[in-house]
Coordinates of C-alpha atoms in Angstrom, one line a residue:
Chain A
M22 CA 36.3 65.8 45.1
E23 CA 36.0 65.9 49.1
W24 CA 32.6 63.4 48.5
L25 CA 34.9 61.8 45.7
N26 CA 38.1 61.7 48.5
A27 CA 35.1 60.1 51.1
I28 CA 34.0 57.9 48.6
L29 CA 37.7 56.2 48.2
Q30 CA 38.2 56.3 52.2
G31 CA 35.2 55.0 52.8
T32 CA 35.9 51.7 50.0
L33 CA 39.0 51.6 51.3
L34 CA 37.8 51.4 55.0
G35 CA 35.1 48.6 54.1
G36 CA 37.8 46.0 53.7
L37 CA 38.5 45.7 57.1
Y38 CA 34.8 45.7 57.8
A39 CA 35.0 42.8 55.5
L40 CA 37.6 41.3 57.4
F41 CA 35.8 41.8 60.4
A42 CA 32.9 40.5 58.9
A43 CA 34.5 37.3 57.1
G44 CA 35.1 35.4 60.5
L45 CA 31.5 35.7 61.3
S46 CA 30.4 35.0 58.1
L47 CA 32.3 31.6 57.7
I48 CA 30.8 30.1 61.0
F49 CA 27.2 31.2 60.8
G50 CA 27.7 29.1 57.3
V51 CA 29.2 25.9 58.9
M52 CA 27.7 26.1 61.8
R53 CA 24.7 28.5 61.8
L54 CA 26.5 29.7 65.1
V55 CA 26.6 33.8 66.0
N56 CA 29.8 34.4 67.9
I57 CA 29.0 37.5 70.5
A58 CA 32.6 37.7 71.4
H59 CA 34.0 38.2 67.7
G60 CA 34.6 42.0 68.3
D61 CA 36.7 41.2 71.5
L62 CA 38.8 38.0 69.8
I63 CA 39.5 40.8 67.0
V64 CA 40.5 43.3 69.6
L65 CA 42.1 40.3 71.9
A66 CA 44.1 40.0 68.5
A67 CA 45.3 43.4 68.4
Y68 CA 46.3 43.4 71.7
L69 CA 48.6 39.8 71.0
A70 CA 50.0 41.5 68.2
L71 CA 50.6 45.0 70.8
T72 CA 52.8 42.1 73.3
V73 CA 54.7 40.4 70.1
T74 CA 55.8 43.5 69.1
T75 CA 57.0 44.9 72.0
L76 CA 58.7 42.0 73.8
L77 CA 60.4 40.8 70.3
G78 CA 60.7 44.3 68.6
L79 CA 59.3 42.7 65.3
H80 CA 57.2 44.7 62.7
P81 CA 53.2 44.6 63.4
L82 CA 52.7 42.8 60.0
L83 CA 55.7 40.5 60.6
A84 CA 54.0 39.5 64.4
L85 CA 50.8 38.0 62.1
L86 CA 53.5 34.7 61.6
V87 CA 52.6 33.9 65.6
I88 CA 49.5 35.9 66.0
V89 CA 47.3 33.7 63.4
P90 CA 48.6 30.1 64.5
A91 CA 47.9 31.1 68.1
M92 CA 44.7 32.7 67.7
A93 CA 43.6 29.6 65.1
A94 CA 44.8 27.4 68.0
L95 CA 42.7 29.5 70.6
G96 CA 39.3 29.0 68.1
Y97 CA 40.4 25.6 67.6
A98 CA 40.5 25.0 71.6
L99 CA 37.5 27.0 72.3
Q100 CA 35.4 25.0 69.9
R101 CA 36.4 21.9 71.2
L102 CA 36.4 22.1 74.9
V103 CA 33.7 24.8 75.5
L104 CA 31.1 25.6 72.4
N105 CA 30.6 22.0 70.7
R106 CA 29.2 20.9 74.1
V107 CA 25.9 23.4 73.8
M108 CA 26.1 23.2 70.1
G109 CA 22.2 22.1 69.6
E110 CA 18.8 23.3 68.1
D111 CA 18.4 25.5 71.0
I112 CA 20.6 28.8 69.9
L113 CA 20.3 29.9 73.3
P114 CA 23.0 28.4 75.3
P115 CA 25.7 28.8 72.7
L116 CA 24.8 32.7 72.6
L117 CA 25.0 32.8 75.9
V118 CA 28.1 31.4 76.2
T119 CA 29.6 33.6 73.4
F120 CA 28.1 36.6 75.5
G121 CA 29.7 35.3 78.8
L122 CA 33.1 34.8 76.8
S123 CA 33.0 38.7 75.5
I124 CA 32.3 40.0 78.9
I125 CA 35.4 37.7 80.1
L126 CA 37.6 38.8 77.0
Q127 CA 36.6 42.6 77.7
N128 CA 37.5 42.6 81.5
G129 CA 40.1 40.6 81.4
L130 CA 41.5 42.8 79.4
L131 CA 41.0 46.0 80.9
T132 CA 43.2 44.1 84.0
A133 CA 45.5 43.0 81.7
F134 CA 46.1 46.4 79.8
S135 CA 44.0 49.3 81.3
A136 CA 41.6 51.4 79.4
D137 CA 44.5 53.3 77.9
P138 CA 43.9 53.5 74.5
Q139 CA 47.0 51.9 72.3
K140 CA 48.3 51.5 68.8
L141 CA 50.5 49.2 66.9
Q142 CA 53.3 51.0 65.6
A143 CA 54.1 49.9 62.2
G144 CA 56.5 53.0 61.4
A145 CA 57.0 55.0 57.9
L146 CA 53.7 52.2 56.1
E147 CA 51.7 54.2 58.5
T148 CA 52.1 57.5 57.0
A149 CA 53.2 56.5 53.1
S150 CA 50.6 57.3 50.1
I151 CA 50.2 57.9 46.8
S152 CA 48.5 60.4 44.7
V153 CA 46.0 59.2 42.1
G154 CA 44.9 62.7 40.0
G155 CA 44.7 64.7 42.5
L156 CA 43.5 62.7 45.2
T157 CA 45.8 61.1 47.8
V158 CA 45.6 57.1 49.1
G159 CA 47.1 55.6 52.2
V160 CA 49.6 52.7 51.5
L161 CA 48.6 51.0 54.4
P162 CA 44.4 51.1 53.7
L163 CA 45.6 50.1 50.2
I164 CA 46.9 46.4 51.6
V165 CA 44.2 46.3 54.1
F166 CA 41.5 46.0 51.6
A167 CA 44.0 44.2 48.8
T168 CA 44.2 41.7 52.1
A169 CA 40.1 41.6 52.3
V170 CA 40.1 40.8 48.8
A171 CA 42.3 37.8 48.5
I172 CA 41.2 36.8 51.9
I173 CA 37.7 36.5 50.4
G174 CA 38.9 34.8 47.4
G175 CA 41.0 32.4 49.4
L176 CA 37.6 32.0 51.5
Q177 CA 35.5 31.3 48.7
W178 CA 38.6 28.8 46.1
M179 CA 38.5 26.8 49.9
F180 CA 35.3 26.5 50.1
Y181 CA 34.5 25.4 46.9
R182 CA 37.5 24.0 45.8
T183 CA 39.0 21.8 48.2
A184 CA 38.2 18.8 50.2
L185 CA 38.1 21.2 53.3
G186 CA 35.8 23.1 51.5
R187 CA 33.5 20.6 51.0
A188 CA 33.4 18.9 54.6
F189 CA 32.4 22.5 55.7
R190 CA 29.2 23.2 53.3
A191 CA 28.7 19.0 53.6
T192 CA 28.1 20.4 57.4
S193 CA 26.7 23.5 57.1
D194 CA 23.9 21.4 54.6
R195 CA 23.1 18.5 56.8
Q196 CA 25.0 17.5 59.9
D197 CA 24.2 14.0 60.3
I198 CA 24.6 12.9 57.0
A199 CA 27.9 14.6 56.7
Q200 CA 28.3 12.7 60.6
L201 CA 27.4 9.5 58.9
M202 CA 29.6 10.2 55.5
G203 CA 32.3 9.8 58.2
L204 CA 33.2 13.2 58.8
N205 CA 33.8 14.5 62.4
R206 CA 31.4 17.4 62.8
A207 CA 32.8 18.2 66.1
H208 CA 36.3 18.5 64.3
V209 CA 35.0 20.5 61.5
F210 CA 33.6 22.8 63.6
G211 CA 36.6 23.3 65.5
L212 CA 38.4 24.2 62.3
A213 CA 35.7 26.3 60.8
M214 CA 36.6 28.1 64.2
A215 CA 40.5 27.7 64.0
L216 CA 39.8 29.3 60.4
S217 CA 37.7 31.8 61.5
L218 CA 39.6 33.2 64.2
A219 CA 42.7 33.0 62.3
V220 CA 40.7 35.9 59.9
T221 CA 39.9 37.6 63.1
A222 CA 43.8 38.3 64.0
I223 CA 44.8 39.3 60.8
A224 CA 41.3 41.8 61.0
G225 CA 42.9 42.6 64.7
V226 CA 46.4 43.4 63.5
F227 CA 45.6 46.0 60.6
L228 CA 42.9 47.6 63.1
G229 CA 45.2 47.8 65.3
I230 CA 48.0 49.7 63.1
R231 CA 45.2 51.7 61.0
T232 CA 43.7 53.3 64.1
S233 CA 43.7 52.7 68.5
F234 CA 42.3 50.5 70.5
D235 CA 40.8 49.9 74.0
P236 CA 39.3 47.1 75.3
A237 CA 35.5 48.3 75.1
I238 CA 35.9 48.6 71.4
G239 CA 34.7 45.4 70.5
G240 CA 31.1 45.5 70.2
S241 CA 31.1 48.0 67.6
R242 CA 33.4 45.5 65.8
L243 CA 31.4 42.8 66.0
I244 CA 28.0 45.3 65.0
F245 CA 30.1 46.5 61.7
G246 CA 31.2 42.9 60.5
F247 CA 27.4 41.8 61.6
E248 CA 26.4 44.5 59.3
A249 CA 28.1 44.1 56.4
V250 CA 27.1 40.4 56.6
I251 CA 23.2 41.6 56.7
I252 CA 23.8 44.1 53.6
G253 CA 25.7 41.8 51.5
G254 CA 23.6 39.1 51.7
L255 CA 23.8 35.8 54.0
G256 CA 26.3 33.2 53.0
N257 CA 27.7 35.2 50.0
L258 CA 31.3 35.7 50.8
W259 CA 31.6 38.6 47.8
G260 CA 28.7 40.3 48.8
T261 CA 30.1 40.6 52.6
L262 CA 32.9 42.5 50.6
A263 CA 30.3 44.7 49.5
G264 CA 28.3 44.7 52.3
G265 CA 31.5 46.2 54.1
V266 CA 32.2 48.9 51.4
I267 CA 28.5 50.1 51.7
L268 CA 28.8 50.6 55.1
G269 CA 33.0 51.6 54.9
V270 CA 31.3 54.6 51.9
A271 CA 27.8 54.9 54.3
Q272 CA 29.9 56.3 57.1
A273 CA 32.7 58.0 55.4
L274 CA 29.7 59.9 53.6
G275 CA 27.6 60.7 56.9
G276 CA 31.3 61.7 58.3
Q277 CA 31.7 64.4 55.6
V278 CA 27.8 65.7 56.3
H279 CA 28.5 66.2 59.9
P280 CA 31.7 64.1 62.3
G281 CA 28.9 63.4 64.9
L282 CA 26.6 61.3 62.0
Q283 CA 29.7 59.1 60.8
L284 CA 28.4 56.1 62.7
L285 CA 24.4 57.1 62.9
A286 CA 24.6 56.9 58.3
G287 CA 26.1 53.3 58.6
H288 CA 23.5 52.0 60.5
I289 CA 20.7 53.9 58.8
V290 CA 21.9 52.3 55.8
F291 CA 21.9 49.3 57.4
L292 CA 18.7 49.2 58.9
F293 CA 17.3 51.1 55.4
I294 CA 18.3 47.5 53.5
L295 CA 17.0 45.1 56.2
A296 CA 13.8 46.8 55.7
V297 CA 13.7 47.2 51.3
R298 CA 15.6 43.7 50.9
P299 CA 15.4 42.1 54.5
R300 CA 17.9 38.7 53.0
G301 CA 20.5 41.5 51.7
L302 CA 21.4 42.3 48.5
F303 CA 23.0 38.9 47.5
P304 CA 21.6 36.2 49.9
K305 CA 22.6 32.8 49.0
M306 CA 21.1 31.2 51.5
E307 CA 18.3 31.0 54.3
G308 CA 18.6 32.6 57.5
Chain B
M11 CA -9.6 13.6 90.3
Q12 CA -9.4 17.4 89.7
V13 CA -6.7 19.9 87.5
T14 CA -5.3 22.8 89.4
R15 CA -2.6 25.3 89.1
S16 CA -1.9 25.9 92.5
S17 CA -0.6 23.6 95.1
R18 CA 0.1 23.7 98.6
L19 CA 3.4 25.1 98.4
S20 CA 2.4 27.6 95.7
R21 CA -0.5 28.7 98.2
I22 CA 2.5 29.4 101.0
A23 CA 4.6 30.7 99.0
M24 CA 1.9 33.4 98.1
L25 CA 0.9 34.5 101.4
V26 CA 4.9 34.8 102.6
A27 CA 4.7 37.2 99.4
A28 CA 2.3 39.2 100.4
I29 CA 3.5 39.6 104.3
A30 CA 7.1 40.3 102.6
L31 CA 5.1 42.8 100.3
V32 CA 3.7 44.5 103.8
L33 CA 7.0 44.5 105.2
L34 CA 8.4 46.5 102.2
A35 CA 5.7 48.5 101.4
A36 CA 7.0 50.0 105.5
A37 CA 10.9 50.2 104.2
P38 CA 10.8 54.0 104.6
W39 CA 9.8 53.3 108.8
W40 CA 12.2 50.9 109.6
A41 CA 15.8 50.9 107.4
G42 CA 17.8 53.3 106.5
R43 CA 18.7 55.4 103.6
A44 CA 21.7 53.6 102.2
E45 CA 19.1 50.3 102.8
L46 CA 16.5 52.2 101.2
R47 CA 18.5 53.0 98.3
L48 CA 20.0 49.4 97.8
L49 CA 16.7 47.9 97.9
G50 CA 15.3 49.9 95.2
E51 CA 17.8 49.1 93.1
I52 CA 17.1 45.5 93.6
F53 CA 13.6 45.9 92.3
L54 CA 14.5 47.7 89.6
Y55 CA 17.2 45.0 88.7
M56 CA 14.6 42.5 89.4
S57 CA 11.6 43.9 86.8
L58 CA 14.5 43.9 84.1
A59 CA 15.5 40.7 84.9
T60 CA 11.8 39.3 84.9
L61 CA 11.4 41.9 81.5
W62 CA 14.5 40.0 79.8
N63 CA 13.1 36.8 81.1
L64 CA 9.8 37.0 79.5
L65 CA 11.6 37.8 76.0
A66 CA 14.7 35.5 76.4
G67 CA 13.4 32.9 78.5
Y68 CA 9.6 32.4 76.4
A69 CA 9.0 34.2 73.4
G70 CA 12.3 32.9 72.5
L71 CA 13.5 36.8 71.4
I72 CA 17.2 37.2 73.1
S73 CA 17.6 40.4 72.9
V74 CA 21.2 41.5 73.7
G75 CA 19.9 45.6 73.4
Q76 CA 17.4 45.9 76.3
Q77 CA 19.2 49.0 77.0
A78 CA 18.0 50.5 74.2
Y79 CA 14.7 50.8 76.1
V80 CA 16.5 51.8 79.6
G81 CA 17.9 54.7 78.1
L82 CA 15.1 55.2 76.0
G83 CA 13.2 55.7 79.4
G84 CA 15.7 57.8 80.8
Y85 CA 15.5 60.3 78.0
A86 CA 12.3 60.7 77.4
F87 CA 11.5 61.4 80.9
F88 CA 14.1 63.7 81.4
A89 CA 12.9 65.4 77.9
L90 CA 9.3 65.2 79.2
T91 CA 9.7 66.8 82.5
M92 CA 12.3 69.4 81.5
L93 CA 11.7 70.3 78.2
F94 CA 8.2 70.1 77.9
G95 CA 7.4 70.5 81.4
V96 CA 5.5 67.7 82.0
P97 CA 4.4 66.9 86.1
L98 CA 6.7 64.1 87.3
Y99 CA 4.2 61.2 88.2
L100 CA 2.7 61.5 84.6
A101 CA 5.8 61.5 82.9
L102 CA 6.5 58.3 83.8
P103 CA 3.4 56.8 82.1
L104 CA 4.0 59.1 79.2
A105 CA 7.7 57.8 79.1
A106 CA 6.5 53.9 79.3
L107 CA 3.7 54.7 76.3
A108 CA 6.6 56.3 74.2
G109 CA 8.6 52.8 74.5
A110 CA 6.0 50.9 73.5
V111 CA 5.2 53.0 70.0
I112 CA 8.4 53.1 69.1
A113 CA 9.1 49.6 70.0
A114 CA 6.2 48.9 67.6
P115 CA 8.4 50.0 64.2
V116 CA 11.5 48.5 65.4
A117 CA 10.2 45.5 66.0
A118 CA 8.8 45.0 62.8
L119 CA 12.3 45.4 61.5
I120 CA 14.6 43.9 63.5
F121 CA 11.8 40.8 63.3
R122 CA 13.3 39.9 59.9
L123 CA 16.5 39.3 61.6
R124 CA 16.1 35.2 62.5
G125 CA 17.9 33.7 65.9
A126 CA 21.2 35.2 67.1
Y127 CA 21.5 37.3 64.3
F128 CA 18.3 39.3 65.8
A129 CA 20.3 39.1 68.9
I130 CA 22.6 41.5 67.2
G131 CA 20.0 44.0 65.7
T132 CA 18.8 44.5 68.9
W133 CA 22.3 45.9 69.8
V134 CA 21.8 47.4 66.5
M135 CA 19.2 49.5 67.4
A136 CA 20.4 50.7 71.1
E137 CA 23.6 51.8 69.5
V138 CA 20.8 54.0 66.6
F139 CA 19.3 55.1 70.1
R140 CA 22.5 56.0 72.0
L141 CA 24.4 57.9 68.9
T142 CA 20.9 59.7 68.3
A143 CA 20.9 60.7 71.9
T144 CA 24.4 62.3 71.6
Q145 CA 22.8 64.4 68.9
I146 CA 20.2 66.2 71.3
P147 CA 21.8 69.4 72.2
A148 CA 18.9 70.2 74.7
L149 CA 19.7 67.0 76.6
G150 CA 23.2 67.6 76.5
G151 CA 24.3 65.7 73.7
G152 CA 27.3 63.6 74.6
S153 CA 28.0 64.7 78.2
G154 CA 24.3 65.0 79.2
T155 CA 22.6 66.7 81.8
S156 CA 21.1 66.7 85.5
L157 CA 17.5 66.8 86.5
P158 CA 17.1 70.2 88.1
A159 CA 16.8 70.4 91.8
T160 CA 13.2 72.0 91.3
L161 CA 12.3 69.5 89.5
A162 CA 13.2 66.8 91.8
R163 CA 11.5 68.6 94.7
T164 CA 8.4 68.4 92.8
L165 CA 8.6 64.7 94.1
A166 CA 8.6 65.4 98.0
D167 CA 9.8 68.3 99.8
S168 CA 11.9 66.6 102.3
R169 CA 14.8 64.5 101.5
D170 CA 13.7 61.7 103.3
G171 CA 10.3 61.8 101.4
R172 CA 11.8 62.2 98.4
D173 CA 13.5 59.1 99.3
A174 CA 10.5 57.2 100.4
A175 CA 9.2 58.4 97.2
A176 CA 11.4 56.9 94.7
Y177 CA 11.5 53.8 96.5
W178 CA 8.0 53.5 97.2
L179 CA 8.0 53.8 92.9
A180 CA 10.7 51.4 92.8
L181 CA 8.5 48.6 94.6
A182 CA 5.3 49.2 92.8
V183 CA 7.2 48.6 89.9
V184 CA 8.6 45.2 90.9
V185 CA 5.0 44.3 91.7
L186 CA 3.4 45.4 88.0
V187 CA 6.0 44.1 86.1
I188 CA 6.5 40.7 88.6
G189 CA 2.5 40.8 88.1
A190 CA 2.1 41.8 84.4
A191 CA 4.2 38.9 83.6
F192 CA 2.3 36.7 86.3
L193 CA -1.4 37.2 84.4
I194 CA 0.2 37.5 80.5
L195 CA 1.8 34.0 81.9
R196 CA -1.6 32.6 83.3
S197 CA -4.0 34.2 80.2
R198 CA -4.4 32.2 76.9
Q199 CA -1.8 34.7 75.3
G200 CA 0.9 33.4 77.9
I201 CA -0.3 29.4 77.2
A202 CA 0.8 30.1 73.5
L203 CA 3.8 31.3 75.0
T204 CA 4.9 28.7 76.8
A205 CA 3.6 26.5 74.1
I206 CA 6.3 28.5 71.5
R207 CA 8.8 28.0 74.2
D208 CA 8.8 24.6 74.8
N209 CA 8.0 24.0 70.6
E210 CA 8.1 26.4 68.3
L211 CA 7.2 24.5 65.5
A212 CA 4.4 22.6 67.1
A213 CA 3.1 25.4 68.1
R214 CA 2.7 26.9 65.3
S215 CA 0.7 23.8 64.0
L216 CA -1.6 24.5 66.3
G217 CA -2.9 27.7 65.0
I218 CA -0.6 30.1 67.5
D219 CA -0.2 33.3 65.5
I220 CA 3.6 32.6 66.4
W221 CA 5.0 36.6 64.9
R222 CA 1.8 38.8 66.3
T223 CA 2.4 37.0 69.7
K224 CA 6.0 37.8 69.6
F225 CA 5.1 41.0 68.3
M226 CA 3.0 41.9 71.3
V227 CA 5.6 40.6 74.1
Y228 CA 8.5 42.2 72.7
V229 CA 6.3 45.9 72.5
A230 CA 4.5 45.0 76.2
V231 CA 8.0 44.3 77.3
A232 CA 9.7 47.5 76.0
G233 CA 6.8 49.4 77.3
L234 CA 8.3 48.2 80.9
T235 CA 11.5 48.2 80.3
T236 CA 10.7 52.0 79.2
L237 CA 9.3 52.6 82.5
V238 CA 12.0 51.2 84.4
G239 CA 14.9 53.0 82.6
A240 CA 12.6 56.4 83.5
L241 CA 12.3 55.2 87.2
I242 CA 16.3 54.2 87.0
F243 CA 17.3 57.5 85.9
L244 CA 14.6 59.8 87.9
Q245 CA 16.8 57.8 91.1
K246 CA 20.4 58.7 90.0
L247 CA 18.8 62.5 88.9
R248 CA 21.4 62.4 86.0
I249 CA 21.8 61.4 82.5
S250 CA 24.1 60.7 79.3
P251 CA 24.3 58.4 77.0
E252 CA 27.5 56.7 78.1
A253 CA 25.4 55.7 81.6
A254 CA 21.6 55.2 79.9
F255 CA 23.0 52.7 76.9
S256 CA 25.5 50.7 79.3
A257 CA 25.6 47.8 77.3
N258 CA 26.8 46.1 80.5
D259 CA 25.0 47.8 83.5
W260 CA 21.4 47.0 81.9
T261 CA 22.1 43.9 79.7
A262 CA 25.0 42.4 80.7
F263 CA 24.4 41.9 84.6
V264 CA 20.4 41.2 83.5
I265 CA 21.3 37.9 81.2
F266 CA 23.5 36.6 84.0
I267 CA 20.9 37.1 86.4
V268 CA 18.5 35.9 84.3
V269 CA 20.9 32.7 83.4
I270 CA 22.2 31.8 87.2
G271 CA 18.6 32.1 88.5
G272 CA 17.0 30.3 86.0
I273 CA 15.5 30.8 82.6
G274 CA 12.0 30.2 81.7
T275 CA 10.9 30.1 84.8
L276 CA 9.4 33.1 87.0
E277 CA 11.0 32.2 90.0
G278 CA 14.4 32.6 88.0
P279 CA 14.9 36.2 88.0
I280 CA 13.9 36.9 91.3
L281 CA 16.4 33.9 92.7
G282 CA 19.3 35.2 90.3
T283 CA 18.6 39.5 91.2
L284 CA 19.0 37.6 95.5
I285 CA 22.1 35.7 94.2
F286 CA 23.5 38.8 92.2
F287 CA 23.3 41.3 94.8
A288 CA 24.6 38.9 97.5
L289 CA 27.4 38.4 95.5
R290 CA 28.1 42.4 94.4
E291 CA 28.2 43.6 98.2
T292 CA 30.9 41.1 99.4
M293 CA 32.6 41.1 95.7
A294 CA 32.3 44.3 94.7
D295 CA 35.5 45.5 95.7
L296 CA 37.4 43.0 92.9
G297 CA 36.0 45.3 90.3
T298 CA 36.9 43.6 86.9
L299 CA 37.6 40.4 88.3
Y300 CA 33.9 40.3 89.8
L301 CA 32.8 40.4 85.6
I302 CA 35.0 38.0 84.5
A303 CA 33.4 35.7 87.2
L304 CA 30.3 36.0 86.6
G305 CA 31.0 35.4 83.2
V306 CA 32.6 32.2 84.0
V307 CA 29.2 31.2 86.0
A308 CA 27.5 31.8 83.5
I309 CA 29.4 29.5 80.9
A310 CA 28.7 26.9 83.7
I311 CA 25.9 26.6 83.9
M312 CA 25.0 27.2 80.0
L313 CA 27.2 24.0 79.9
K314 CA 26.4 22.3 83.1
A315 CA 22.8 23.4 83.9
P316 CA 21.2 25.3 81.4
S317 CA 18.1 25.7 83.3
G318 CA 20.0 27.7 86.0
L319 CA 19.3 27.4 89.7
W320 CA 16.0 27.5 90.3
G321 CA 15.7 25.0 87.1
L322 CA 17.6 22.5 89.4
L323 CA 15.8 23.0 92.2
R324 CA 12.5 22.3 90.6
A325 CA 13.5 19.5 88.3
R326 CA 14.3 17.8 91.5
T327 CA 11.6 18.4 93.7
G328 CA 9.2 19.7 90.9
A329 CA 8.5 22.7 93.4
E330 CA 6.2 25.8 91.8
L331 CA 5.9 29.0 93.8
F332 CA 3.9 30.5 91.1
P333 CA 0.6 29.1 90.3
L334 CA 1.0 28.8 86.6
S335 CA 1.3 25.3 85.6
F336 CA -1.6 22.7 85.6
R337 CA -1.2 19.6 88.0
V338 CA -3.5 16.5 88.6
T339 CA -4.4 16.6 92.2
D340 CA -7.1 14.1 93.9
L341 CA -6.0 10.8 92.0
P342 CA -8.1 7.9 92.7
S343 CA -6.2 5.7 94.5
K344 CA -5.4 2.5 92.3
K345 CA -7.0 0.3 94.7
G346 CA -8.2 -3.0 93.4

């Protein structure tokens, strides 16, 4: 029963990892950009939510109404003003720019909020749970998981059924031809980053409700998201959800064996899959 | 007409370097303890920067996880001396060897990740190394351990002697690392590497085995980074997983040094290290603001001058201190 419980909790945790990963996967898919500051942006969203909830006395989930547009606007501005200037064949400049951004965000948050762990207060929601056949499931992890499924379903629909998705796919396939067909590449990239950070905002708020956070934890969130993307296979959003679940279950089972093994177990499963299926479990595009 | 690698400037530069080396080797007689420590630290950072530059600037392998090898070096050194009783001076090369041996399977695995995802893959490896270190109770687990004073004394009897020995080791390592980088770049292997840096596709079409060349560089850099790591923790005399595998100390600073100094040149990391320490000595009180400033400067350089300060200088003047590029001299004059 303990093991079954670990698998269930791990699966639900995987939903959060899929949320970390979705934004990363999106921008890689559209413009082959890997954002090293992704984890720090998740943490930034959590701190923004903390500020909004304390200033306005809002519930963290309501604060999303402010945080999501704010992060999306930040994403668009970041892409148009900074990242677009270094996009090109050479992957080094964008990588190092996002690396610099990561250090700026970490230390900026450290200056503004100190290193003390913080948490978003979500009231009764934090402890609410339901019992199913002897297993107890928290309502919050269920909401997170359901949100992850909804967001990935929504992104999937957007990619294959809307004009914006068509623009994303066209730019992903051939940037220069898309430009010739009248798409403004700079604007499309800006929109992709805006959408990525909108998802990141949701991930950050859920992270802040679930666990305590401090300015230094961004790096490991980036790594979890990245592992989910690679396990699931590049370019496959549902695969990313599966990757998140596999990672979450591996961590939960590892933690069940020995608390010190929780994180290590997740990394080992990632490395194992990299060794036997280098393109991930359900790949859709070339790296 | 003649093709040569050296120029007047490079001959002067090599002469100045030789004189500087003699003066630096004599530093324990003219410098105080604090200066000696600072110089030692500068040498170790210069080594890390040169090594990272070989990876990122030449082999196109952008690693954000080199702290894996710095930490591995520290832990291998402590394990060899404390648990297996290996003498200090023997433990240093053995640690380097261990780093290279471990790097080979690591490279085989993470080379499956392309480009930018390779970068995050290196970070995962560093995390795996760090988490493994916290699971070794004999070396203090998560809280770390100190090198026993009896062991430190085998370096030299007196405190001054130990300071001087640690300093000379750091000087020897920076000479070894820059010398190795210089010789690698001048060799056949290095020409392949420079070709890969300039255009990977063209290099491949000329028959260069890209994977093998990158693999050799990765393993050699890992071994030398492990050696630097062992020396860093020989100087600190204390190790913990957090300090040994610190991404800020061993990767972020090093990347900033190379980016500011000039990526893809041998002179860049040296210049960058000097600037980094000049800034640190004047701005260290600013704490986190200093790091923010470094991040802003690195982004500004990537936007405005991606080849760094040395790159700017070289583009203006064609200056090159190390005789690496071939140049044509004694061109016949175009009279008549």
